[in-house]
Short mmCIF file of C-alpha atoms in Angstrom, two decimals:
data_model
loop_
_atom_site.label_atom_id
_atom_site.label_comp_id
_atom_site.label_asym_id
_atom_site.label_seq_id
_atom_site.Cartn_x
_atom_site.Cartn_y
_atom_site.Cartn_z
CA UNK T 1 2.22 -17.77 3.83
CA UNK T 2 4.79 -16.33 1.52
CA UNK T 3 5.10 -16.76 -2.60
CA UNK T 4 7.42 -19.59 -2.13
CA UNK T 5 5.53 -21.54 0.34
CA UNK T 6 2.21 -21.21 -1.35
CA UNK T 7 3.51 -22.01 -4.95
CA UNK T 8 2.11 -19.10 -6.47
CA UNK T 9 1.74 -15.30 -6.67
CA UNK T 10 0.23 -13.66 -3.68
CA UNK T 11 -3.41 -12.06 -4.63
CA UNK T 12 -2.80 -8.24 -3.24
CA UNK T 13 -5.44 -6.51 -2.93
CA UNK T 14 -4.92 -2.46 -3.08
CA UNK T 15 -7.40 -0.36 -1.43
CA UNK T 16 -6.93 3.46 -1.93
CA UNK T 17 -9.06 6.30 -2.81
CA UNK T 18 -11.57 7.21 0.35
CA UNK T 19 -14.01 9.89 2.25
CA UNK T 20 -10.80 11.67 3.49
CA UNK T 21 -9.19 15.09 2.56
CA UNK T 22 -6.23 13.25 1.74
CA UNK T 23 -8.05 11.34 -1.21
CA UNK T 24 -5.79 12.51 -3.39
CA UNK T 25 -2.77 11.52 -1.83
CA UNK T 26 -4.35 8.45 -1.42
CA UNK T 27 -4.44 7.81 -4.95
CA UNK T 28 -1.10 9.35 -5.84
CA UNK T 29 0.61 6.59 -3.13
CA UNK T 30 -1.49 3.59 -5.06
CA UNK T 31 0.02 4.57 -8.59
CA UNK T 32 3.50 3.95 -6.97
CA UNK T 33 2.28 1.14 -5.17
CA UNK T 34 0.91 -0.65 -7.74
CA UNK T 35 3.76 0.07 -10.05
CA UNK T 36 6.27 -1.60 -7.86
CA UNK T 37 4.34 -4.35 -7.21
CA UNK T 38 6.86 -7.14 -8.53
CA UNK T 39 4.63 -8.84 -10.99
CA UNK T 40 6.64 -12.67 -11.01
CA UNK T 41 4.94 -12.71 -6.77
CA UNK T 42 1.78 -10.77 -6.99
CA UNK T 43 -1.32 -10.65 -8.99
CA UNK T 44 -3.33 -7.40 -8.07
CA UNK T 45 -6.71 -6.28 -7.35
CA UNK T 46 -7.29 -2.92 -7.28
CA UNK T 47 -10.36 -1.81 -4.95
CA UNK T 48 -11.73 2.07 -5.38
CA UNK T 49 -13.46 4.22 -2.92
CA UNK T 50 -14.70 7.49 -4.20
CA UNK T 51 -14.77 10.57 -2.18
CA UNK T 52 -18.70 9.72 -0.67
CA UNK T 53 -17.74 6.54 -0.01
CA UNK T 54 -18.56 4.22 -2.76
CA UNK T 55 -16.60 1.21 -3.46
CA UNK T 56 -15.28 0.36 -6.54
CA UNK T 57 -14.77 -2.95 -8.68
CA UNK T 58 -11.31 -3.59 -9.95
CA UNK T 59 -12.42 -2.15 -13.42
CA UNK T 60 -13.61 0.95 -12.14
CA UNK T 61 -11.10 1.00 -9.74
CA UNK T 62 -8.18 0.68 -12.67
CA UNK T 63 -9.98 3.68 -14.61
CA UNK T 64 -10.06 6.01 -11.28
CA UNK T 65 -6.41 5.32 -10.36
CA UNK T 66 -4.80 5.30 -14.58
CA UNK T 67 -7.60 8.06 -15.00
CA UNK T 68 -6.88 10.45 -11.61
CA UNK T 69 -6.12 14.09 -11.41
CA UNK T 70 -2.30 14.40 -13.52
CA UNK T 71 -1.34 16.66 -10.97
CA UNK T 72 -2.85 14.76 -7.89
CA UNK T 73 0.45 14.64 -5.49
CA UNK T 74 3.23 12.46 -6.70
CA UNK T 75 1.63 11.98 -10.16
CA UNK T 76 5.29 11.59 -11.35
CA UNK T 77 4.51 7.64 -10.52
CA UNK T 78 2.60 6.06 -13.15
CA UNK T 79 1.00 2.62 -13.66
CA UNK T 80 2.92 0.71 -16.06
CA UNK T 81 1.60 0.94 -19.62
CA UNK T 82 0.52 -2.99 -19.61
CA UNK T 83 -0.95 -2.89 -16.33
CA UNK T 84 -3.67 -5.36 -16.24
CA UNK T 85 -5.79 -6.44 -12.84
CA UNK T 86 -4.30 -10.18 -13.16
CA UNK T 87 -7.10 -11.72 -13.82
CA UNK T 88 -8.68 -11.94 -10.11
CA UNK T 89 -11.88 -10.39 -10.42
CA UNK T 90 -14.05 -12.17 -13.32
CA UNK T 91 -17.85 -12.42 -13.92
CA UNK T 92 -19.54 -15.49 -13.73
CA UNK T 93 -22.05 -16.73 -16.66
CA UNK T 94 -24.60 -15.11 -15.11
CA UNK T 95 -22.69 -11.78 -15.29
CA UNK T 96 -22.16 -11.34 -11.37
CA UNK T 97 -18.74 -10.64 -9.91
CA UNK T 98 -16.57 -13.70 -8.77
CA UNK T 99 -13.64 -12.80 -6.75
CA UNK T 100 -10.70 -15.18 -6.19
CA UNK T 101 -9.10 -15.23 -2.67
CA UNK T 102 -7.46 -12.52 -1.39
CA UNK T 103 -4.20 -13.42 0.34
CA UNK T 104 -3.14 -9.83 1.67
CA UNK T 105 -4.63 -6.02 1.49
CA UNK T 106 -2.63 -3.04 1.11
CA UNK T 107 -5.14 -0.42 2.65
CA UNK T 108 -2.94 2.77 1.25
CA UNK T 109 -5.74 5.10 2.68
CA UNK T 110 -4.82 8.12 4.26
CA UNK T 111 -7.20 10.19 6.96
CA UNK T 112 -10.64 9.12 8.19
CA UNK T 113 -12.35 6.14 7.22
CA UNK T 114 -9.37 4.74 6.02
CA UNK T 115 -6.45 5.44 8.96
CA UNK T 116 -8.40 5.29 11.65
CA UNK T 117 -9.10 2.16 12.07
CA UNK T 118 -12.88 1.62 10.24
CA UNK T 119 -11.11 -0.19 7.39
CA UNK T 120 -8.86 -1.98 9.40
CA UNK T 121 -11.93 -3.66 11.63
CA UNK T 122 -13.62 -4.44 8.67
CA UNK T 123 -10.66 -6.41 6.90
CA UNK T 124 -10.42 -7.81 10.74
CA UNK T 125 -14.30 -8.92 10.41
CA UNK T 126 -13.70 -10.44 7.35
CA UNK T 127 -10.36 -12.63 8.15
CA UNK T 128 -7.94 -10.83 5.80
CA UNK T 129 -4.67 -10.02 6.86
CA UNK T 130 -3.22 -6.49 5.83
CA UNK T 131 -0.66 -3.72 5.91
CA UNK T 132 -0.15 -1.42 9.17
CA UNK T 133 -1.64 -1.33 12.49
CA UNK T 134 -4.73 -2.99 13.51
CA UNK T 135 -7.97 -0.80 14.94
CA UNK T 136 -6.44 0.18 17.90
CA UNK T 137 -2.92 1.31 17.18
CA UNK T 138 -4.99 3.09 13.94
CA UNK T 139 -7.44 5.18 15.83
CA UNK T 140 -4.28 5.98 18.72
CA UNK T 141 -2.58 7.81 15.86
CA UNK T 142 -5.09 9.15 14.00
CA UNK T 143 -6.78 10.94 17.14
CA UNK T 144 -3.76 13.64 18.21
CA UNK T 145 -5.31 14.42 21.33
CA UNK T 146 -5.54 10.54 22.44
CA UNK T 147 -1.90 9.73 20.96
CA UNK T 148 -1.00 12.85 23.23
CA UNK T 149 -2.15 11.96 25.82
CA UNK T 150 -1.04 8.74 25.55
CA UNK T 151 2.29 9.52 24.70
CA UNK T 152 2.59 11.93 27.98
CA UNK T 153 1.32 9.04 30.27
CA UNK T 154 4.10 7.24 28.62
CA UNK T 155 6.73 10.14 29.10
CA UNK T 156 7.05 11.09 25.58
CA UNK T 157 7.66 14.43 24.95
CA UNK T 158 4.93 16.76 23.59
CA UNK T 159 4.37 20.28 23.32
CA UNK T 160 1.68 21.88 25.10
CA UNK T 161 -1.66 21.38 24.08
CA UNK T 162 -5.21 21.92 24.45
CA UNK T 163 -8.51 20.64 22.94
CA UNK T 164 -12.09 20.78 22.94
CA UNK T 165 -14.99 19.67 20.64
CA UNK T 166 -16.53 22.06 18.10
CA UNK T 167 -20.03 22.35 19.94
CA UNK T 168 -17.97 23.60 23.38
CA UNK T 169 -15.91 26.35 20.17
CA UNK T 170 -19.79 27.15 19.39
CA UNK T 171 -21.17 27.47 22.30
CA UNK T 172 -18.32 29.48 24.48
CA UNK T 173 -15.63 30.41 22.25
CA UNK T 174 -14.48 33.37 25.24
CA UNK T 175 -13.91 30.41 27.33
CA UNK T 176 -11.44 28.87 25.34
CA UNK T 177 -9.98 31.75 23.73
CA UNK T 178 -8.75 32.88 27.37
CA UNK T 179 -7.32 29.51 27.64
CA UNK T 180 -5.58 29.69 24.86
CA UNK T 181 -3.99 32.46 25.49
CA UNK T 182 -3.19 31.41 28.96
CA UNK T 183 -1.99 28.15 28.88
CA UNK T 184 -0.40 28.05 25.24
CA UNK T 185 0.30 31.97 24.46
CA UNK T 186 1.17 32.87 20.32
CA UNK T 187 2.10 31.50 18.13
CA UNK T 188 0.82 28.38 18.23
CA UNK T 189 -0.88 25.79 15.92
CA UNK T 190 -4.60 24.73 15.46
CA UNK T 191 -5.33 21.08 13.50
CA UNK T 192 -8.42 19.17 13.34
CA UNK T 193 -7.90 16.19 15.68
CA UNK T 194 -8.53 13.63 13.20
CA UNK T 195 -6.73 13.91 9.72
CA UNK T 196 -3.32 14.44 8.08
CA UNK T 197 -1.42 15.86 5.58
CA UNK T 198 -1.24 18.97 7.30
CA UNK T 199 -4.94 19.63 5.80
CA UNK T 200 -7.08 22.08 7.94
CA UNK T 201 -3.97 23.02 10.03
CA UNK T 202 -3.30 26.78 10.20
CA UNK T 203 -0.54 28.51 12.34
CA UNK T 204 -1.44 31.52 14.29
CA UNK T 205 0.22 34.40 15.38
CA UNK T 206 -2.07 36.29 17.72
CA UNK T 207 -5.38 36.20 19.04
CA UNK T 208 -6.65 38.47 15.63
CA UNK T 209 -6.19 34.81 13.82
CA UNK T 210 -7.55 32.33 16.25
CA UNK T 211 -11.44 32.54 15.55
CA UNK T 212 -10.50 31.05 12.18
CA UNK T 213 -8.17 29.26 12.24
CA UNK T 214 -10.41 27.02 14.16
CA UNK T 215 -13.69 27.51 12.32
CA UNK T 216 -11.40 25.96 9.75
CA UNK T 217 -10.16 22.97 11.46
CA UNK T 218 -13.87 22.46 12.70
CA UNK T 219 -14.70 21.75 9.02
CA UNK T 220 -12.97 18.76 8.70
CA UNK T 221 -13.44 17.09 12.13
CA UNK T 222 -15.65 17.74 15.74
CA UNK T 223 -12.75 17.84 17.70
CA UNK T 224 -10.12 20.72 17.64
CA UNK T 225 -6.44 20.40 19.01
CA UNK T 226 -4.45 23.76 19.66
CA UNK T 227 -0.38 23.03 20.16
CA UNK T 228 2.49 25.37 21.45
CA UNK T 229 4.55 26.40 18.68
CA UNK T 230 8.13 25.12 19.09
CA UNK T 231 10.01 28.43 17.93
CA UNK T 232 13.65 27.89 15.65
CA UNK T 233 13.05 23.99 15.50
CA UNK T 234 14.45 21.06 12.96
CA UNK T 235 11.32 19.05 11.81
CA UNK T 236 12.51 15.59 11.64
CA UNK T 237 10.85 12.30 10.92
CA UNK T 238 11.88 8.99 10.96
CA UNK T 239 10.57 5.73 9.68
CA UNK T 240 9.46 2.55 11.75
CA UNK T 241 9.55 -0.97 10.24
CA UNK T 242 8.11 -4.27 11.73
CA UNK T 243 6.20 -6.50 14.55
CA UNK T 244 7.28 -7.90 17.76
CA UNK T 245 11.01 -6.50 16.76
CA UNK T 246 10.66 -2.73 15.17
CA UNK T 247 13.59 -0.93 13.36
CA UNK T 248 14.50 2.55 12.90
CA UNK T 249 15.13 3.93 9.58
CA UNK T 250 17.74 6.87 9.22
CA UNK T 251 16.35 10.36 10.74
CA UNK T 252 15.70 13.01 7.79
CA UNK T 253 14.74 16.63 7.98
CA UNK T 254 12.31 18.74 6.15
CA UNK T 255 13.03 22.46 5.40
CA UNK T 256 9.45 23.50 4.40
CA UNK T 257 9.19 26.35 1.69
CA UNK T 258 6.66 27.95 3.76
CA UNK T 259 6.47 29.19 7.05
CA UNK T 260 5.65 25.30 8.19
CA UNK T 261 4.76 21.89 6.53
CA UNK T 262 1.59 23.02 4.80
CA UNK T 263 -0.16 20.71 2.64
CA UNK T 264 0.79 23.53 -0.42
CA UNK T 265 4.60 22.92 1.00
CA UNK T 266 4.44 19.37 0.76
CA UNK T 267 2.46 18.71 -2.53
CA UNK T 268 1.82 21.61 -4.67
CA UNK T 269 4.57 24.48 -4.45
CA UNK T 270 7.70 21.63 -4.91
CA UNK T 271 9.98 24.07 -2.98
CA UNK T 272 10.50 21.95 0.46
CA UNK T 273 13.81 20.80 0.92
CA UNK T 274 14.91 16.97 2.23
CA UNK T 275 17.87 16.39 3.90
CA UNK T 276 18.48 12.62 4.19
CA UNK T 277 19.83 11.69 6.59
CA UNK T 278 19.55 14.64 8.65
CA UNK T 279 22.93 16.86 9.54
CA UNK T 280 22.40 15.76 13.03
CA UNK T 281 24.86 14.85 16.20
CA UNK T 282 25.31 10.98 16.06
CA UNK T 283 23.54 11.25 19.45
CA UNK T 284 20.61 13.16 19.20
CA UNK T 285 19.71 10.65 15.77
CA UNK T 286 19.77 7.76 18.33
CA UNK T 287 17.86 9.64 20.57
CA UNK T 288 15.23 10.16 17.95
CA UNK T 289 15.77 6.82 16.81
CA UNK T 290 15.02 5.01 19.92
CA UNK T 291 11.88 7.81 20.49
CA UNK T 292 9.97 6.49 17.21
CA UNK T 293 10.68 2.93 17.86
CA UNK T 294 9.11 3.47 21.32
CA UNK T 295 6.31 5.84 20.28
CA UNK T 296 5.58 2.67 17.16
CA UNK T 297 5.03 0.36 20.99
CA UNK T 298 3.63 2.72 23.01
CA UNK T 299 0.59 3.37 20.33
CA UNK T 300 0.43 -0.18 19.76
CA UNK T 301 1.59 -0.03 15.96
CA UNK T 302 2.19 -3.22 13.43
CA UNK T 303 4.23 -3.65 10.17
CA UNK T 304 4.78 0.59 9.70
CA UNK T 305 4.58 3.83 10.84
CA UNK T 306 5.92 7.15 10.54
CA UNK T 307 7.16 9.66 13.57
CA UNK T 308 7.57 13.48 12.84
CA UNK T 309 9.31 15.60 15.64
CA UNK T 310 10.01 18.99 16.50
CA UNK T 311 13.79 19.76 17.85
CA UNK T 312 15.33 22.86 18.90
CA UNK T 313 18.14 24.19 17.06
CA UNK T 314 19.62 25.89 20.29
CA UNK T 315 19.09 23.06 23.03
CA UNK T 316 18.08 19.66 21.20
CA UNK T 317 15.04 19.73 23.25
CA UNK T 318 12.95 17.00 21.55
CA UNK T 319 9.56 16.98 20.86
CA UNK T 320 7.67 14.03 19.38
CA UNK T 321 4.92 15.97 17.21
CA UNK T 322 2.42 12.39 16.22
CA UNK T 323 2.83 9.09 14.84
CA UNK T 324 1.67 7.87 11.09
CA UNK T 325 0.31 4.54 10.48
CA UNK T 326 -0.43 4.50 7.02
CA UNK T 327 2.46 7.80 5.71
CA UNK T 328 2.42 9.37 2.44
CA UNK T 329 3.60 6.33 0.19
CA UNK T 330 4.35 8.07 -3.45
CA UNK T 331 8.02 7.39 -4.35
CA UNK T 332 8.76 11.18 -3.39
CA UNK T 333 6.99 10.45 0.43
CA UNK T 334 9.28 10.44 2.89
CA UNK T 335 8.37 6.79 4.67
CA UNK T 336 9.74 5.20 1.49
CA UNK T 337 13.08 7.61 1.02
CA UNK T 338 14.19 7.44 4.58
CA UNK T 339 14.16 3.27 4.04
CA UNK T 340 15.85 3.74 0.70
CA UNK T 341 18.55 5.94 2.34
CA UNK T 342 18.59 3.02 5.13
CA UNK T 343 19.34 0.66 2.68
CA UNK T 344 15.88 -0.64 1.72
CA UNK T 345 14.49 -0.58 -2.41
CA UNK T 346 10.80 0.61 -2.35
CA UNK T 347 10.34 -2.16 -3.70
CA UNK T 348 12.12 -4.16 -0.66
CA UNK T 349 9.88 -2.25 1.39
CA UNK T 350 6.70 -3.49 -0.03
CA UNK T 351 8.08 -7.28 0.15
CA UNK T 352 8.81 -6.22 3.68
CA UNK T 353 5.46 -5.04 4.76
CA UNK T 354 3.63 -7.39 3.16
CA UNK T 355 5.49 -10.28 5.22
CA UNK T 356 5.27 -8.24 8.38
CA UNK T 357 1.30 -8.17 7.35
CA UNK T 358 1.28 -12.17 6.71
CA UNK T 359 3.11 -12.94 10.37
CA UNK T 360 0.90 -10.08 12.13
CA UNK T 361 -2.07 -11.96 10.71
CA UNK T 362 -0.61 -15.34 11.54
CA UNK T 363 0.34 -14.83 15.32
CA UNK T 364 -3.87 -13.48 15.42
CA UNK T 365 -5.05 -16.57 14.03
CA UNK T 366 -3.10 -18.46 16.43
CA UNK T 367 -5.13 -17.10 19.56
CA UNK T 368 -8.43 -19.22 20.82
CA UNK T 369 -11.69 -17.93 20.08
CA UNK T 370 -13.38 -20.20 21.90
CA UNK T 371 -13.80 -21.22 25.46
CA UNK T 372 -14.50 -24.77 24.83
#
């Protein structure tokens, strides 16, 4: 169904907020969102959830997003100063909430219970079509050790890795500090498995640093992932757009203002350079190119994603580093700027997802549920 067809503004739904250490740039990512939602085809319903996991109603929900931290990342993105929830929530006589139809959901959730697939079964449970990959091609790229190994069994190539769940870190931490060493050597980087953001991810340089570097990424998730550094590398990403027919977007580099893509370097310090597109050889941009379209199959993506890699600035050796269903989506995130240097408005780009979310929906709906 688009606005034309149906005779009237699409009902977009925008779900942000979360119980996710990237809350915050959850939030930041709805402000733009919302503010370049073309009001003449939407009406919008804004839909909270607070850091323990409480949802909000649209009222609330207006408050937390208009009301949020000023400096929460890309804060520069404001609602507009009329912005009203058009009208789709309203109480009945009897003071109870009556919701109008949703036609579409924006989920712009970042991290667990938001990226990983929870939200997206439950919007699957309840017949609503919406933005970015469905459960499974969610929980591939939010788990890095399953979108690793998934990747190598597709021959993708990824550094060097090891993992192991916090209990086995508790219970025989010589173990796996011998095979760290062994199989990985220093430096190398420790991440929880599950999150993004660069939150909980440390990079260590000897075996003095290890023990907590992964006491800290044990905080934020049960299962640990250790990776080979790549030593003098480009980081790179590139933007994926679409179904059944996914497009590249223009490769762009990140020069971090720390010693790598910390979650200080990429929201709080505003020192990280972007080059877009990246100063790269015509041929090693289609290589990387044709890697993130086939990394967006492989993990069984829909409507977006994002692909960071690792490439040596000696040898090109590339190194796909994870995939991104739902990216950063302020209008300083890269997702959006690599489109916009590809040729595609932000505000193109939300047209374009939410059509890629209506025909995703549409081609479901089409299957039988039935045997008889």
């Amino acid at each position: 169904m688009t606005c034309e067809a149906s005779g009237r503004r699409l009902r977009v739904a925008v779900l942000f907020g979360g119980r996710s250490g990237e809350h915050e740039v959850s939030v930041a990512s709805a402000r733009s969102v919302v503010a370049n939602l073309d009001p003449e085809k939407y009406d919008v319903m804004l839909l909270g959830i607070t850091k323990d996991g409480r949802w909000q109603l649209p009222a609330e929900s207006q408050k937390a997003l208009t009301e949020g931290p000023a400096r929460a990342p890309g804060a520069s993105a404001i609602l507009p100063a009329d912005y009203h929830a058009g009208g789709i929530l309203r109480l009945g006589g009897n003071g109870s909430p009556s919701t109008a139809p949703i036609d579409v959901v924006i989920p712009v959730l970042h991290g667990t219970y938001g990226e990983d697939g929870t939200v997206q079964g439950l919007l699957d449970l309840a017949g609503l079509p919406y933005v970015g990959a469905g459960v499974l091609g969610s929980a591939v790229g939010m788990d890095k050790v399953v979108m690793k190994t998934l990747f190598r069994a597709a021959g993708l190539p990824v550094p060097d890795f090891v993992s192991f769940k916090r209990h086995e870190w508790q219970a025989d931490p010589d173990s796996l500090r011998k095979r760290i060493a062994e199989e990985l050597g220093y430096p190398c980087f420790v991440k929880p498995a599950n999150l993004g953001s660069s939150v909980g991810i440390s990079k260590v340089c000897d075996e003095t640093e290890l023990d907590a570097a992964i006491d800290l990424a044990a905080e934020y998730d049960l299962k640990v992932i250790v990776e080979r550094s790549v030593q003098n590398a480009h980081e790179l990403e590139c933007g994926v757009l679409g179904n059944d027919d996914p497009q590249a977007s223009v490769v762009g580099e990140v020069i971090p203002s720390r010693d790598f893509y910390s979650y200080e370097a990429k929201y709080i310090d505003d020192k990280s350079e972007v080059i877009i597109p990246a100063d790269l050889p015509e041929d090693l941009s289609e290589q990387i190119r044709a890697l993130s379209v086939r990394a967006f199959q492989v993990a069984e993506c829909a409507g977006l994603a994002r692909v960071d890699f690792l490439v040596t600035r000696d040898t090109h050796e590339v190194f796909v580093i994870e995939i991104n269903t739902l990216p950063g989506f302020t209008q300083i995130s890269m997702y959006p700027k690599l489109w916009e240097a590809s040729g595609v408005s932000y505000r193109e780009l939300i047209d374009r997802l939410i059509e890629l979310a209506l025909e995703h929906h549409a081609q479901r709906e089409s299957l039988r549920t039935s045997y008889t």
